[in-house]
mmCIF file with all atom_site columns, C-alpha atoms in Angstrom:
data_model
loop_
_atom_site.group_PDB
_atom_site.id
_atom_site.type_symbol
_atom_site.label_atom_id
_atom_site.label_alt_id
_atom_site.label_comp_id
_atom_site.label_asym_id
_atom_site.label_entity_id
_atom_site.label_seq_id
_atom_site.pdbx_PDB_ins_code
_atom_site.Cartn_x
_atom_site.Cartn_y
_atom_site.Cartn_z
_atom_site.occupancy
_atom_site.B_iso_or_equiv
_atom_site.pdbx_formal_charge
_atom_site.auth_seq_id
_atom_site.auth_comp_id
_atom_site.auth_asym_id
_atom_site.auth_atom_id
_atom_site.pdbx_PDB_model_num
ATOM 1   C CA . HIS Z 1 1   ? -16.251 4.651   -16.199 1.00 0.00 ? 19  HIS Z CA 1
ATOM 2   C CA . TYR Z 1 2   ? -14.329 2.700   -13.353 1.00 0.00 ? 20  TYR Z CA 1
ATOM 3   C CA . ALA Z 1 3   ? -10.761 3.335   -15.386 1.00 0.00 ? 21  ALA Z CA 1
ATOM 4   C CA . GLN Z 1 4   ? -11.452 7.039   -14.956 1.00 0.00 ? 22  GLN Z CA 1
ATOM 5   C CA . ARG Z 1 5   ? -12.264 6.784   -11.417 1.00 0.00 ? 23  ARG Z CA 1
ATOM 6   C CA . LEU Z 1 6   ? -9.463  4.950   -10.593 1.00 0.00 ? 24  LEU Z CA 1
ATOM 7   C CA . ILE Z 1 7   ? -6.876  7.417   -12.618 1.00 0.00 ? 25  ILE Z CA 1
ATOM 8   C CA . ASP Z 1 8   ? -8.672  10.405  -11.002 1.00 0.00 ? 26  ASP Z CA 1
ATOM 9   C CA . GLN Z 1 9   ? -7.853  8.925   -7.350  1.00 0.00 ? 27  GLN Z CA 1
ATOM 10  C CA . VAL Z 1 10  ? -4.029  8.157   -8.074  1.00 0.00 ? 28  VAL Z CA 1
ATOM 11  C CA . SER Z 1 11  ? -4.005  11.615  -9.292  1.00 0.00 ? 29  SER Z CA 1
ATOM 12  C CA . ARG Z 1 12  ? -5.625  13.200  -6.178  1.00 0.00 ? 30  ARG Z CA 1
ATOM 13  C CA . VAL Z 1 13  ? -3.102  11.280  -4.438  1.00 0.00 ? 31  VAL Z CA 1
ATOM 14  C CA . ALA Z 1 14  ? -0.367  12.361  -6.743  1.00 0.00 ? 32  ALA Z CA 1
ATOM 15  C CA . LEU Z 1 15  ? -1.358  16.087  -6.297  1.00 0.00 ? 33  LEU Z CA 1
ATOM 16  C CA . ALA Z 1 16  ? -1.759  15.747  -2.412  1.00 0.00 ? 34  ALA Z CA 1
ATOM 17  C CA . ILE Z 1 17  ? 2.014   14.855  -1.952  1.00 0.00 ? 35  ILE Z CA 1
ATOM 18  C CA . GLY Z 1 18  ? 3.120   17.494  -4.212  1.00 0.00 ? 36  GLY Z CA 1
ATOM 19  C CA . LEU Z 1 19  ? 3.898   15.722  -7.429  1.00 0.00 ? 37  LEU Z CA 1
ATOM 20  C CA . GLU Z 1 20  ? 3.237   17.182  -11.112 1.00 0.00 ? 38  GLU Z CA 1
ATOM 21  C CA . ILE Z 1 21  ? 0.653   15.201  -12.987 1.00 0.00 ? 39  ILE Z CA 1
ATOM 22  C CA . GLY Z 1 22  ? 0.362   15.597  -17.092 1.00 0.00 ? 40  GLY Z CA 1
ATOM 23  C CA . GLU Z 1 23  ? -2.941  16.698  -18.769 1.00 0.00 ? 41  GLU Z CA 1
ATOM 24  C CA . PRO Z 1 24  ? -5.163  14.784  -20.401 1.00 0.00 ? 42  PRO Z CA 1
ATOM 25  C CA . GLY Z 1 25  ? -3.388  12.999  -23.486 1.00 0.00 ? 43  GLY Z CA 1
ATOM 26  C CA . CYS Z 1 26  ? 0.093   13.008  -22.206 1.00 0.00 ? 44  CYS Z CA 1
ATOM 27  C CA . ARG Z 1 27  ? 2.589   9.941   -22.086 1.00 0.00 ? 45  ARG Z CA 1
ATOM 28  C CA . PRO Z 1 28  ? 1.522   8.360   -19.047 1.00 0.00 ? 46  PRO Z CA 1
ATOM 29  C CA . ASN Z 1 29  ? 4.432   6.691   -16.909 1.00 0.00 ? 47  ASN Z CA 1
ATOM 30  C CA . ILE Z 1 30  ? 2.022   4.702   -14.984 1.00 0.00 ? 48  ILE Z CA 1
ATOM 31  C CA . LEU Z 1 31  ? 0.228   1.966   -16.515 1.00 0.00 ? 49  LEU Z CA 1
ATOM 32  C CA . ILE Z 1 32  ? -2.624  0.112   -14.703 1.00 0.00 ? 50  ILE Z CA 1
ATOM 33  C CA . LEU Z 1 33  ? -3.868  -3.228  -16.350 1.00 0.00 ? 51  LEU Z CA 1
ATOM 34  C CA . ALA Z 1 34  ? -6.463  -5.660  -15.133 1.00 0.00 ? 52  ALA Z CA 1
ATOM 35  C CA . ASP Z 1 35  ? -7.067  -9.013  -16.221 1.00 0.00 ? 53  ASP Z CA 1
ATOM 36  C CA . THR Z 1 36  ? -8.575  -12.212 -15.287 1.00 0.00 ? 54  THR Z CA 1
ATOM 37  C CA . ASP Z 1 37  ? -5.325  -14.046 -15.433 1.00 0.00 ? 55  ASP Z CA 1
ATOM 38  C CA . GLY Z 1 38  ? -2.298  -11.681 -13.761 1.00 0.00 ? 56  GLY Z CA 1
ATOM 39  C CA . ASN Z 1 39  ? 0.118   -14.469 -14.165 1.00 0.00 ? 57  ASN Z CA 1
ATOM 40  C CA . ALA Z 1 40  ? -0.092  -14.739 -17.664 1.00 0.00 ? 58  ALA Z CA 1
ATOM 41  C CA . LEU Z 1 41  ? -0.538  -11.026 -18.530 1.00 0.00 ? 59  LEU Z CA 1
ATOM 42  C CA . ALA Z 1 42  ? 2.586   -10.329 -16.614 1.00 0.00 ? 60  ALA Z CA 1
ATOM 43  C CA . THR Z 1 43  ? 4.621   -13.183 -18.406 1.00 0.00 ? 61  THR Z CA 1
ATOM 44  C CA . ARG Z 1 44  ? 3.019   -11.685 -21.733 1.00 0.00 ? 62  ARG Z CA 1
ATOM 45  C CA . LEU Z 1 45  ? 4.169   -8.128  -20.971 1.00 0.00 ? 63  LEU Z CA 1
ATOM 46  C CA . VAL Z 1 46  ? 7.682   -9.134  -19.907 1.00 0.00 ? 64  VAL Z CA 1
ATOM 47  C CA . ALA Z 1 47  ? 8.099   -11.651 -23.148 1.00 0.00 ? 65  ALA Z CA 1
ATOM 48  C CA . ASP Z 1 48  ? 6.790   -8.644  -25.267 1.00 0.00 ? 66  ASP Z CA 1
ATOM 49  C CA . SER Z 1 49  ? 9.086   -6.174  -23.869 1.00 0.00 ? 67  SER Z CA 1
ATOM 50  C CA . PRO Z 1 50  ? 11.939  -7.262  -21.926 1.00 0.00 ? 68  PRO Z CA 1
ATOM 51  C CA . GLN Z 1 51  ? 13.958  -4.275  -22.389 1.00 0.00 ? 69  GLN Z CA 1
ATOM 52  C CA . GLY Z 1 52  ? 11.205  -2.361  -20.619 1.00 0.00 ? 70  GLY Z CA 1
ATOM 53  C CA . PHE Z 1 53  ? 11.436  -4.304  -17.473 1.00 0.00 ? 71  PHE Z CA 1
ATOM 54  C CA . ARG Z 1 54  ? 15.093  -4.488  -17.403 1.00 0.00 ? 72  ARG Z CA 1
ATOM 55  C CA . PRO Z 1 55  ? 16.513  -1.548  -19.270 1.00 0.00 ? 73  PRO Z CA 1
ATOM 56  C CA . ASP Z 1 56  ? 20.328  -1.228  -19.749 1.00 0.00 ? 74  ASP Z CA 1
ATOM 57  C CA . ARG Z 1 57  ? 21.074  1.300   -16.613 1.00 0.00 ? 75  ARG Z CA 1
ATOM 58  C CA . SER Z 1 58  ? 22.515  0.268   -13.434 1.00 0.00 ? 76  SER Z CA 1
ATOM 59  C CA . SER Z 1 59  ? 20.096  0.051   -10.370 1.00 0.00 ? 77  SER Z CA 1
ATOM 60  C CA . SER Z 1 60  ? 16.871  0.484   -12.568 1.00 0.00 ? 78  SER Z CA 1
ATOM 61  C CA . ASN Z 1 61  ? 15.166  -2.201  -11.217 1.00 0.00 ? 79  ASN Z CA 1
ATOM 62  C CA . LEU Z 1 62  ? 15.067  -5.269  -8.621  1.00 0.00 ? 80  LEU Z CA 1
ATOM 63  C CA . GLY Z 1 63  ? 16.529  -7.585  -10.888 1.00 0.00 ? 81  GLY Z CA 1
ATOM 64  C CA . SER Z 1 64  ? 15.899  -10.983 -12.617 1.00 0.00 ? 82  SER Z CA 1
ATOM 65  C CA . GLU Z 1 65  ? 14.771  -13.027 -9.214  1.00 0.00 ? 83  GLU Z CA 1
ATOM 66  C CA . ALA Z 1 66  ? 12.209  -9.988  -8.645  1.00 0.00 ? 84  ALA Z CA 1
ATOM 67  C CA . LEU Z 1 67  ? 10.957  -10.030 -12.165 1.00 0.00 ? 85  LEU Z CA 1
ATOM 68  C CA . ARG Z 1 68  ? 10.195  -13.865 -11.928 1.00 0.00 ? 86  ARG Z CA 1
ATOM 69  C CA . LYS Z 1 69  ? 8.419   -13.315 -8.839  1.00 0.00 ? 87  LYS Z CA 1
ATOM 70  C CA . PHE Z 1 70  ? 6.209   -10.295 -10.870 1.00 0.00 ? 88  PHE Z CA 1
ATOM 71  C CA . GLN Z 1 71  ? 5.376   -12.572 -13.259 1.00 0.00 ? 89  GLN Z CA 1
ATOM 72  C CA . THR Z 1 72  ? 4.419   -15.515 -11.001 1.00 0.00 ? 90  THR Z CA 1
ATOM 73  C CA . SER Z 1 73  ? 3.460   -14.092 -7.832  1.00 0.00 ? 91  SER Z CA 1
ATOM 74  C CA . GLY Z 1 74  ? -0.303  -14.810 -8.087  1.00 0.00 ? 92  GLY Z CA 1
ATOM 75  C CA . ALA Z 1 75  ? -0.900  -11.683 -5.937  1.00 0.00 ? 93  ALA Z CA 1
ATOM 76  C CA . PRO Z 1 76  ? -4.494  -9.715  -6.512  1.00 0.00 ? 94  PRO Z CA 1
ATOM 77  C CA . VAL Z 1 77  ? -2.370  -6.811  -7.517  1.00 0.00 ? 95  VAL Z CA 1
ATOM 78  C CA . ARG Z 1 78  ? 1.209   -6.713  -8.573  1.00 0.00 ? 96  ARG Z CA 1
ATOM 79  C CA . TRP Z 1 79  ? 3.342   -3.592  -9.605  1.00 0.00 ? 97  TRP Z CA 1
ATOM 80  C CA . TRP Z 1 80  ? 6.933   -3.111  -11.392 1.00 0.00 ? 98  TRP Z CA 1
ATOM 81  C CA . HIS Z 1 81  ? 9.079   0.088   -11.149 1.00 0.00 ? 99  HIS Z CA 1
ATOM 82  C CA . VAL Z 1 82  ? 11.898  1.051   -13.342 1.00 0.00 ? 100 VAL Z CA 1
ATOM 83  C CA . SER Z 1 83  ? 13.756  3.787   -11.794 1.00 0.00 ? 101 SER Z CA 1
ATOM 84  C CA . GLN Z 1 84  ? 16.643  5.883   -13.194 1.00 0.00 ? 102 GLN Z CA 1
ATOM 85  C CA . THR Z 1 85  ? 19.414  8.248   -11.724 1.00 0.00 ? 103 THR Z CA 1
ATOM 86  C CA . VAL Z 1 86  ? 19.092  11.918  -12.767 1.00 0.00 ? 104 VAL Z CA 1
ATOM 87  C CA . GLU Z 1 87  ? 20.706  15.031  -12.035 1.00 0.00 ? 105 GLU Z CA 1
ATOM 88  C CA . VAL Z 1 88  ? 18.809  17.063  -9.385  1.00 0.00 ? 106 VAL Z CA 1
ATOM 89  C CA . ASP Z 1 89  ? 18.862  20.275  -10.814 1.00 0.00 ? 107 ASP Z CA 1
ATOM 90  C CA . THR Z 1 90  ? 18.382  19.673  -14.695 1.00 0.00 ? 108 THR Z CA 1
ATOM 91  C CA . GLY Z 1 91  ? 16.426  16.096  -14.688 1.00 0.00 ? 109 GLY Z CA 1
ATOM 92  C CA . GLU Z 1 92  ? 18.660  14.931  -17.239 1.00 0.00 ? 110 GLU Z CA 1
ATOM 93  C CA . PRO Z 1 93  ? 19.998  11.161  -17.053 1.00 0.00 ? 111 PRO Z CA 1
ATOM 94  C CA . ALA Z 1 94  ? 23.053  10.485  -14.842 1.00 0.00 ? 112 ALA Z CA 1
ATOM 95  C CA . THR Z 1 95  ? 24.575  8.066   -16.939 1.00 0.00 ? 113 THR Z CA 1
ATOM 96  C CA . GLY Z 1 96  ? 27.579  5.725   -15.635 1.00 0.00 ? 114 GLY Z CA 1
ATOM 97  C CA . GLY Z 1 97  ? 31.040  7.525   -15.935 1.00 0.00 ? 115 GLY Z CA 1
ATOM 98  C CA . ALA Z 1 98  ? 29.529  10.978  -16.904 1.00 0.00 ? 116 ALA Z CA 1
ATOM 99  C CA . THR Z 1 99  ? 30.699  14.041  -15.313 1.00 0.00 ? 117 THR Z CA 1
ATOM 100 C CA . ILE Z 1 100 ? 27.728  15.501  -12.718 1.00 0.00 ? 118 ILE Z CA 1
ATOM 101 C CA . GLN Z 1 101 ? 27.702  19.237  -11.744 1.00 0.00 ? 119 GLN Z CA 1
ATOM 102 C CA . VAL Z 1 102 ? 28.181  19.448  -7.837  1.00 0.00 ? 120 VAL Z CA 1
ATOM 103 C CA . ARG Z 1 103 ? 26.211  22.386  -6.533  1.00 0.00 ? 121 ARG Z CA 1
ATOM 104 C CA . GLY Z 1 104 ? 27.747  21.990  -3.085  1.00 0.00 ? 122 GLY Z CA 1
ATOM 105 C CA . ALA Z 1 105 ? 29.252  19.257  -1.263  1.00 0.00 ? 123 ALA Z CA 1
ATOM 106 C CA . SER Z 1 106 ? 26.636  17.990  1.393   1.00 0.00 ? 124 SER Z CA 1
ATOM 107 C CA . ARG Z 1 107 ? 25.699  14.798  2.902   1.00 0.00 ? 125 ARG Z CA 1
ATOM 108 C CA . ILE Z 1 108 ? 22.197  16.404  3.247   1.00 0.00 ? 126 ILE Z CA 1
ATOM 109 C CA . ARG Z 1 109 ? 21.468  17.152  -0.237  1.00 0.00 ? 127 ARG Z CA 1
ATOM 110 C CA . GLY Z 1 110 ? 22.757  15.008  -3.060  1.00 0.00 ? 128 GLY Z CA 1
ATOM 111 C CA . ASN Z 1 111 ? 23.325  16.054  -6.622  1.00 0.00 ? 129 ASN Z CA 1
ATOM 112 C CA . VAL Z 1 112 ? 21.203  12.993  -8.050  1.00 0.00 ? 130 VAL Z CA 1
ATOM 113 C CA . ARG Z 1 113 ? 18.259  11.479  -7.278  1.00 0.00 ? 131 ARG Z CA 1
ATOM 114 C CA . GLN Z 1 114 ? 16.231  8.325   -8.291  1.00 0.00 ? 132 GLN Z CA 1
ATOM 115 C CA . ASP Z 1 115 ? 13.215  9.190   -10.534 1.00 0.00 ? 133 ASP Z CA 1
ATOM 116 C CA . MET Z 1 116 ? 10.404  6.410   -11.321 1.00 0.00 ? 134 MET Z CA 1
ATOM 117 C CA . THR Z 1 117 ? 10.679  6.291   -15.239 1.00 0.00 ? 135 THR Z CA 1
ATOM 118 C CA . ASN Z 1 118 ? 7.704   3.927   -15.465 1.00 0.00 ? 136 ASN Z CA 1
ATOM 119 C CA . VAL Z 1 119 ? 5.413   1.777   -13.375 1.00 0.00 ? 137 VAL Z CA 1
ATOM 120 C CA . ILE Z 1 120 ? 3.343   -1.053  -14.378 1.00 0.00 ? 138 ILE Z CA 1
ATOM 121 C CA . VAL Z 1 121 ? 0.346   -2.329  -12.073 1.00 0.00 ? 139 VAL Z CA 1
ATOM 122 C CA . ILE Z 1 122 ? -1.683  -5.329  -12.754 1.00 0.00 ? 140 ILE Z CA 1
ATOM 123 C CA . LEU Z 1 123 ? -4.910  -6.086  -11.068 1.00 0.00 ? 141 LEU Z CA 1
ATOM 124 C CA . ASP Z 1 124 ? -5.896  -9.633  -11.300 1.00 0.00 ? 142 ASP Z CA 1
ATOM 125 C CA . THR Z 1 125 ? -9.383  -9.524  -11.180 1.00 0.00 ? 143 THR Z CA 1
ATOM 126 C CA . SER Z 1 126 ? -9.931  -13.201 -10.283 1.00 0.00 ? 144 SER Z CA 1
ATOM 127 C CA . ARG Z 1 127 ? -8.020  -12.921 -7.195  1.00 0.00 ? 145 ARG Z CA 1
ATOM 128 C CA . ILE Z 1 128 ? -9.184  -9.313  -5.774  1.00 0.00 ? 146 ILE Z CA 1
ATOM 129 C CA . GLY Z 1 129 ? -12.336 -10.538 -4.098  1.00 0.00 ? 147 GLY Z CA 1
ATOM 130 C CA . SER Z 1 130 ? -14.801 -8.435  -2.582  1.00 0.00 ? 148 SER Z CA 1
ATOM 131 C CA . ILE Z 1 131 ? -13.534 -5.207  -2.151  1.00 0.00 ? 149 ILE Z CA 1
ATOM 132 C CA . SER Z 1 132 ? -14.499 -1.556  -2.186  1.00 0.00 ? 150 SER Z CA 1
ATOM 133 C CA . PHE Z 1 133 ? -13.486 0.370   -5.140  1.00 0.00 ? 151 PHE Z CA 1
ATOM 134 C CA . GLY Z 1 134 ? -12.263 3.327   -3.131  1.00 0.00 ? 152 GLY Z CA 1
ATOM 135 C CA . SER Z 1 135 ? -10.067 0.958   -1.150  1.00 0.00 ? 153 SER Z CA 1
ATOM 136 C CA . LEU Z 1 136 ? -8.719  -0.619  -4.355  1.00 0.00 ? 154 LEU Z CA 1
ATOM 137 C CA . SER Z 1 137 ? -7.845  2.595   -5.645  1.00 0.00 ? 155 SER Z CA 1
ATOM 138 C CA . ASP Z 1 138 ? -6.026  3.980   -2.523  1.00 0.00 ? 156 ASP Z CA 1
ATOM 139 C CA . TYR Z 1 139 ? -3.921  0.768   -2.461  1.00 0.00 ? 157 TYR Z CA 1
ATOM 140 C CA . VAL Z 1 140 ? -2.992  1.435   -6.531  1.00 0.00 ? 158 VAL Z CA 1
ATOM 141 C CA . ALA Z 1 141 ? -2.225  4.686   -5.800  1.00 0.00 ? 159 ALA Z CA 1
ATOM 142 C CA . MET Z 1 142 ? -0.254  3.723   -3.061  1.00 0.00 ? 160 MET Z CA 1
ATOM 143 C CA . VAL Z 1 143 ? 1.884   1.161   -5.062  1.00 0.00 ? 161 VAL Z CA 1
ATOM 144 C CA . SER Z 1 144 ? 1.915   3.535   -8.072  1.00 0.00 ? 162 SER Z CA 1
ATOM 145 C CA . LEU Z 1 145 ? 3.649   6.286   -6.220  1.00 0.00 ? 163 LEU Z CA 1
ATOM 146 C CA . ALA Z 1 146 ? 6.258   5.010   -4.053  1.00 0.00 ? 164 ALA Z CA 1
ATOM 147 C CA . GLN Z 1 147 ? 8.642   1.882   -4.596  1.00 0.00 ? 165 GLN Z CA 1
ATOM 148 C CA . ILE Z 1 148 ? 6.966   -0.878  -2.034  1.00 0.00 ? 166 ILE Z CA 1
ATOM 149 C CA . ASP Z 1 149 ? 8.435   -4.137  -1.483  1.00 0.00 ? 167 ASP Z CA 1
ATOM 150 C CA . ALA Z 1 150 ? 5.669   -6.311  -2.207  1.00 0.00 ? 168 ALA Z CA 1
ATOM 151 C CA . GLU Z 1 151 ? 6.805   -8.789  0.554   1.00 0.00 ? 169 GLU Z CA 1
ATOM 152 C CA . ALA Z 1 152 ? 7.394   -6.478  3.246   1.00 0.00 ? 170 ALA Z CA 1
ATOM 153 C CA . GLU Z 1 153 ? 5.488   -7.081  6.515   1.00 0.00 ? 171 GLU Z CA 1
ATOM 154 C CA . MET Z 1 154 ? 2.904   -4.393  6.835   1.00 0.00 ? 172 MET Z CA 1
ATOM 155 C CA . GLN Z 1 155 ? 0.682   -5.729  9.719   1.00 0.00 ? 173 GLN Z CA 1
ATOM 156 C CA . SER Z 1 156 ? 2.054   -3.368  12.538  1.00 0.00 ? 174 SER Z CA 1
ATOM 157 C CA . PHE Z 1 157 ? 1.617   -0.278  10.458  1.00 0.00 ? 175 PHE Z CA 1
ATOM 158 C CA . PRO Z 1 158 ? -1.948  1.813   9.837   1.00 0.00 ? 176 PRO Z CA 1
ATOM 159 C CA . THR Z 1 159 ? -1.740  1.396   5.989   1.00 0.00 ? 177 THR Z CA 1
ATOM 160 C CA . VAL Z 1 160 ? -3.668  0.498   3.171   1.00 0.00 ? 178 VAL Z CA 1
ATOM 161 C CA . LEU Z 1 161 ? -1.117  -1.713  2.105   1.00 0.00 ? 179 LEU Z CA 1
ATOM 162 C CA . ASN Z 1 162 ? -2.947  -4.197  4.763   1.00 0.00 ? 180 ASN Z CA 1
ATOM 163 C CA . LEU Z 1 163 ? -6.016  -4.593  2.389   1.00 0.00 ? 181 LEU Z CA 1
ATOM 164 C CA . PHE Z 1 164 ? -5.075  -8.033  1.149   1.00 0.00 ? 182 PHE Z CA 1
ATOM 165 C CA . ALA Z 1 165 ? -3.436  -9.479  4.151   1.00 0.00 ? 183 ALA Z CA 1
ATOM 166 C CA . SER Z 1 166 ? -4.907  -12.609 4.865   1.00 0.00 ? 184 SER Z CA 1
ATOM 167 C CA . GLU Z 1 167 ? -5.205  -12.350 8.484   1.00 0.00 ? 185 GLU Z CA 1
ATOM 168 C CA . THR Z 1 168 ? -5.199  -8.584  9.201   1.00 0.00 ? 186 THR Z CA 1
ATOM 169 C CA . GLY Z 1 169 ? -6.721  -7.219  5.896   1.00 0.00 ? 187 GLY Z CA 1
ATOM 170 C CA . ASP Z 1 170 ? -9.493  -4.875  6.305   1.00 0.00 ? 188 ASP Z CA 1
ATOM 171 C CA . ARG Z 1 171 ? -11.494 -5.312  2.795   1.00 0.00 ? 189 ARG Z CA 1
ATOM 172 C CA . ASN Z 1 172 ? -12.723 -1.582  3.151   1.00 0.00 ? 190 ASN Z CA 1
ATOM 173 C CA . ALA Z 1 173 ? -9.405  -0.161  4.441   1.00 0.00 ? 191 ALA Z CA 1
ATOM 174 C CA . ARG Z 1 174 ? -8.470  3.418   3.170   1.00 0.00 ? 192 ARG Z CA 1
ATOM 175 C CA . MET Z 1 175 ? -5.275  5.590   2.498   1.00 0.00 ? 193 MET Z CA 1
ATOM 176 C CA . THR Z 1 176 ? -4.304  6.744   5.983   1.00 0.00 ? 194 THR Z CA 1
ATOM 177 C CA . GLN Z 1 177 ? -2.163  9.811   7.100   1.00 0.00 ? 195 GLN Z CA 1
ATOM 178 C CA . TRP Z 1 178 ? 0.744   7.070   7.894   1.00 0.00 ? 196 TRP Z CA 1
ATOM 179 C CA . ASP Z 1 179 ? 0.636   6.626   3.939   1.00 0.00 ? 197 ASP Z CA 1
ATOM 180 C CA . LEU Z 1 180 ? 0.360   9.940   2.940   1.00 0.00 ? 198 LEU Z CA 1
ATOM 181 C CA . ASP Z 1 181 ? 3.342   10.871  5.062   1.00 0.00 ? 199 ASP Z CA 1
ATOM 182 C CA . TYR Z 1 182 ? 5.135   7.679   3.663   1.00 0.00 ? 200 TYR Z CA 1
ATOM 183 C CA . LEU Z 1 183 ? 4.602   9.003   0.095   1.00 0.00 ? 201 LEU Z CA 1
ATOM 184 C CA . VAL Z 1 184 ? 5.775   12.510  1.127   1.00 0.00 ? 202 VAL Z CA 1
#
């Protein structure tokens, strides 16, 4: 029941910012897991599929040090994104050394873009504490749909990303217009 509510909220936000979502039964590219030991789960996932976290594509992830932090952060919610450079017109991977069709020289509109190929979010239920489910769902939607720096200082911004901030975190915070604008 709760998993479906969480999926529904991430999907609602994705639709609100203009993303296409798959039908039930599609191959998901966002995986949300919950465990009482987030560090152990993250470490086990990376050990089981190191290539899934660090594929052989340039600029597809944040590197070894960031992956180590993902596994050991102790955060109540942690995430890992893998992206891929694709051609804007076709969505096909733009591999190193490949020829890319240039539709027009422009500094405003590029011929390639970065697409997130998969996202893993881990909820450490032993560290989340007392929090509204709506707030947690909004937070998960935010970190699932944008490549957010987990160590960024966000206290001066009106964002759901402050949910777990020790001094300023409102445990009932919801997604704000600032968050939606950032996602768009």
